[in-house]
């Protein structure tokens, strides 16, 4: 499966997949930049009263679109992007949540 392919814990992969699929289901086949922002907030466990810097989200969106070839973003594109930027563990080695390292 994908957990073995990417060397990720299954619970981390499951959280990312559920978050991605929840947003993808609402928007259809293509993920928009707004969907991507919602996926990031969920995947990074950002508290409801906080937001990610819009410019940073836009930069990451441009990057993931470029790496996917511009044919729409699927979960595996997101997963590969996630691995480049964040630990494959849900919490980093210092116990920080992903949004805290953002």
Coordinates of N, CA and C in Angstrom, one line a residue:
X1 N 0.8 -1.2 0.0 CA 0.0 0.0 0.0 C 0.9 1.3 0.0
X2 N 0.2 2.4 0.1 CA 0.9 3.7 0.1 C 1.7 3.9 1.3
X3 N 1.3 3.4 2.4 CA 2.1 3.6 3.7 C 3.5 2.9 3.5
X4 N 3.5 1.8 2.9 CA 4.8 1.1 2.7 C 5.6 1.8 1.6
X5 N 4.9 2.2 0.5 CA 5.6 2.8 -0.6 C 6.3 4.1 -0.2
X6 N 5.6 4.9 0.7 CA 6.2 6.2 1.1 C 6.8 6.1 2.5
X7 N 6.9 4.9 3.1 CA 7.5 4.8 4.4 C 6.8 5.6 5.5
X8 N 5.5 5.6 5.5 CA 4.7 6.4 6.5 C 4.0 5.5 7.4
X9 N 3.7 6.0 8.6 CA 2.9 5.3 9.5 C 1.5 5.3 9.0
X10 N 0.7 4.2 9.1 CA -0.6 4.0 8.6 C -1.6 5.0 9.2
X11 N -1.4 5.4 10.4 CA -2.4 6.3 11.0 C -2.2 7.7 10.5
X12 N -0.9 8.1 10.1 CA -0.6 9.4 9.5 C -1.2 9.4 8.1
X13 N -0.9 8.4 7.4 CA -1.5 8.3 6.0 C -3.0 8.3 6.0
X14 N -3.6 7.6 6.9 CA -5.1 7.6 7.0 C -5.6 9.0 7.3
X15 N -5.0 9.8 8.2 CA -5.4 11.1 8.5 C -5.3 12.0 7.3
X16 N -4.2 11.9 6.6 CA -4.0 12.8 5.4 C -5.0 12.4 4.3
X17 N -5.3 11.1 4.1 CA -6.2 10.6 3.1 C -7.6 11.1 3.4
X18 N -8.0 10.9 4.7 CA -9.4 11.3 5.1 C -9.6 12.8 4.9
X19 N -8.6 13.6 5.3 CA -8.6 15.1 5.1 C -8.7 15.4 3.6
X20 N -7.9 14.9 2.8 CA -7.9 15.1 1.4 C -9.2 14.7 0.8
X21 N -9.6 13.5 1.0 CA -10.9 13.0 0.4 C -12.1 13.8 0.9
X22 N -12.1 14.3 2.1 CA -13.2 15.1 2.6 C -13.4 16.4 1.8
X23 N -12.3 17.0 1.4 CA -12.3 18.3 0.6 C -12.6 17.9 -0.9
X24 N -12.0 16.9 -1.3 CA -12.1 16.5 -2.8 C -13.5 16.1 -3.1
X25 N -14.2 15.4 -2.2 CA -15.6 15.0 -2.4 C -16.5 16.2 -2.5
X26 N -16.2 17.3 -1.8 CA -17.1 18.5 -1.9 C -16.9 19.2 -3.1
X27 N -15.7 19.1 -3.8 CA -15.4 20.0 -4.9 C -15.4 19.2 -6.3
X28 N -15.6 17.9 -6.2 CA -15.5 17.1 -7.5 C -14.1 16.7 -7.7
X29 N -13.8 16.5 -9.0 CA -12.5 15.9 -9.4 C -11.3 16.8 -9.2
X30 N -11.5 18.1 -9.5 CA -10.4 19.0 -9.4 C -10.3 19.7 -8.1
X31 N -9.1 19.8 -7.5 CA -8.9 20.5 -6.3 C -8.5 21.9 -6.6
X32 N -9.2 22.9 -6.0 CA -8.9 24.3 -6.2 C -7.9 24.7 -5.1
X33 N -7.5 26.0 -5.3 CA -6.5 26.5 -4.3 C -7.2 26.6 -2.9
X34 N -8.5 27.0 -2.9 CA -9.3 27.1 -1.7 C -9.4 25.7 -1.0
X35 N -9.6 24.7 -1.8 CA -9.7 23.3 -1.3 C -8.3 22.9 -0.7
X36 N -7.3 23.3 -1.4 CA -5.9 23.0 -0.9 C -5.7 23.6 0.4
X37 N -6.1 24.8 0.6 CA -6.0 25.5 1.9 C -6.7 24.8 3.0
X38 N -7.9 24.3 2.7 CA -8.7 23.6 3.6 C -8.0 22.2 4.0
X39 N -7.5 21.6 2.9 CA -6.7 20.3 3.1 C -5.5 20.6 4.1
X40 N -4.8 21.6 3.8 CA -3.6 22.0 4.6 C -4.0 22.2 6.1
X41 N -5.1 23.0 6.3 CA -5.5 23.3 7.6 C -5.9 22.0 8.4
X42 N -6.6 21.1 7.7 CA -6.9 19.8 8.3 C -5.7 18.9 8.5
X43 N -4.9 18.8 7.5 CA -3.7 17.9 7.6 C -2.7 18.3 8.6
X44 N -2.6 19.6 8.8 CA -1.7 20.2 9.7 C -2.2 20.4 11.1
X45 N -3.5 20.0 11.3 CA -4.2 20.2 12.6 C -4.1 21.6 13.1
X46 N -4.4 22.6 12.2 CA -4.4 24.0 12.6 C -5.6 24.2 13.4
X47 N -5.5 24.8 14.6 CA -6.6 25.1 15.4 C -7.6 26.1 14.7
X48 N -8.9 25.9 15.0 CA -9.9 26.7 14.2 C -9.8 28.2 14.3
X49 N -9.1 28.7 15.4 CA -9.0 30.1 15.5 C -7.7 30.7 14.9
X50 N -7.0 29.8 14.2 CA -5.8 30.2 13.5 C -5.9 30.0 12.0
X51 N -5.1 30.7 11.2 CA -5.0 30.6 9.8 C -3.6 30.5 9.3
X52 N -3.4 29.8 8.2 CA -2.0 29.8 7.6 C -1.8 31.0 6.8
X53 N -0.6 31.5 6.7 CA -0.3 32.7 5.8 C -0.8 32.5 4.4
X54 N -1.7 33.3 3.9 CA -2.2 33.1 2.5 C -1.1 33.0 1.4
X55 N 0.0 33.9 1.6 CA 1.1 33.9 0.6 C 1.8 32.5 0.6
X56 N 2.0 32.0 1.8 CA 2.7 30.7 1.9 C 1.8 29.6 1.2
X57 N 0.5 29.6 1.5 CA -0.4 28.6 0.9 C -0.4 28.7 -0.6
X58 N -0.4 30.0 -1.1 CA -0.3 30.2 -2.6 C 1.0 29.7 -3.2
X59 N 2.1 29.9 -2.5 CA 3.4 29.4 -3.0 C 3.3 27.8 -3.0
X60 N 2.8 27.2 -2.0 CA 2.7 25.8 -1.9 C 1.8 25.3 -3.0
X61 N 0.7 26.0 -3.3 CA -0.3 25.6 -4.3 C 0.4 25.6 -5.7
X62 N 1.1 26.7 -5.9 CA 1.9 26.8 -7.2 C 2.8 25.6 -7.4
X63 N 3.5 25.3 -6.3 CA 4.5 24.2 -6.3 C 3.8 22.9 -6.6
X64 N 2.7 22.6 -5.9 CA 2.1 21.3 -6.1 C 1.5 21.2 -7.5
X65 N 0.9 22.3 -8.0 CA 0.4 22.3 -9.4 C 1.5 22.0 -10.4
X66 N 2.6 22.6 -10.2 CA 3.7 22.4 -11.1 C 4.2 21.0 -11.1
X67 N 4.3 20.4 -9.9 CA 4.8 19.0 -9.8 C 3.8 18.0 -10.3
X68 N 2.5 18.3 -10.3 CA 1.5 17.4 -10.8 C 1.3 17.4 -12.3
X69 N 2.0 18.4 -12.9 CA 1.9 18.5 -14.4 C 0.7 19.3 -14.8
X70 N 0.0 19.9 -13.9 CA -1.1 20.7 -14.2 C -2.4 20.0 -14.6
X71 N -2.4 18.7 -14.3 CA -3.6 17.8 -14.7 C -4.5 17.6 -13.6
X72 N -4.5 18.5 -12.6 CA -5.4 18.3 -11.4 C -4.6 17.5 -10.4
X73 N -4.9 17.8 -9.1 CA -4.1 17.2 -8.0 C -4.9 16.0 -7.5
X74 N -4.2 14.9 -7.4 CA -4.8 13.7 -6.8 C -4.0 13.5 -5.5
X75 N -4.6 12.5 -4.7 CA -4.0 12.3 -3.4 C -2.5 12.0 -3.4
X76 N -2.1 11.2 -4.3 CA -0.7 10.8 -4.3 C 0.2 12.0 -4.6
X77 N -0.2 13.0 -5.5 CA 0.5 14.2 -5.7 C 0.7 15.0 -4.4
X78 N -0.4 15.1 -3.6 CA -0.4 15.7 -2.4 C 0.5 15.0 -1.4
X79 N 0.5 13.7 -1.4 CA 1.3 12.9 -0.5 C 2.8 13.1 -0.7
X80 N 3.2 13.1 -2.0 CA 4.6 13.4 -2.4 C 5.0 14.8 -2.0
X81 N 4.1 15.8 -2.2 CA 4.4 17.1 -1.8 C 4.6 17.2 -0.3
X82 N 3.6 16.6 0.5 CA 3.7 16.6 1.9 C 5.0 16.0 2.5
X83 N 5.5 15.0 1.9 CA 6.7 14.4 2.3 C 7.9 15.3 2.1
X84 N 7.9 16.1 1.1 CA 9.0 17.0 0.8 C 9.0 18.1 1.9
X85 N 7.9 18.5 2.5 CA 7.8 19.6 3.4 C 7.6 19.3 4.8
X86 N 7.1 18.1 5.1 CA 6.8 17.8 6.5 C 7.2 16.4 6.8
X87 N 7.4 16.1 8.1 CA 7.8 14.8 8.6 C 6.7 13.8 8.2
X88 N 7.1 12.6 8.0 CA 6.0 11.5 7.7 C 5.4 11.1 9.0
X89 N 5.9 11.6 10.2 CA 5.3 11.3 11.4 C 4.3 12.5 11.6
X90 N 3.2 12.2 12.3 CA 2.2 13.2 12.5 C 2.7 14.3 13.4
X91 N 3.5 14.0 14.4 CA 4.1 15.0 15.3 C 5.6 14.9 15.0
X92 N 6.3 16.0 14.9 CA 7.7 16.0 14.7 C 8.5 15.5 15.9
X93 N 9.8 15.4 15.7 CA 10.6 14.8 16.8 C 10.5 15.6 18.1
X94 N 10.2 16.8 18.0 CA 10.2 17.6 19.2 C 8.7 17.7 19.8
X95 N 7.8 16.9 19.2 CA 6.4 16.9 19.6 C 5.6 18.0 19.0
X96 N 6.2 18.8 18.1 CA 5.4 19.9 17.5 C 4.4 19.3 16.5
X97 N 3.3 20.0 16.4 CA 2.3 19.7 15.3 C 2.8 20.3 14.0
X98 N 2.4 19.7 12.9 CA 2.9 20.3 11.6 C 2.7 21.8 11.4
X99 N 1.6 22.3 11.9 CA 1.4 23.8 11.7 C 2.4 24.6 12.5
X100 N 2.9 24.0 13.6 CA 3.8 24.8 14.4 C 5.2 24.9 13.8
X101 N 5.5 24.0 12.8 CA 6.8 24.1 12.1 C 6.6 24.9 10.8
X102 N 5.4 25.3 10.5 CA 5.1 26.0 9.3 C 5.6 27.4 9.4

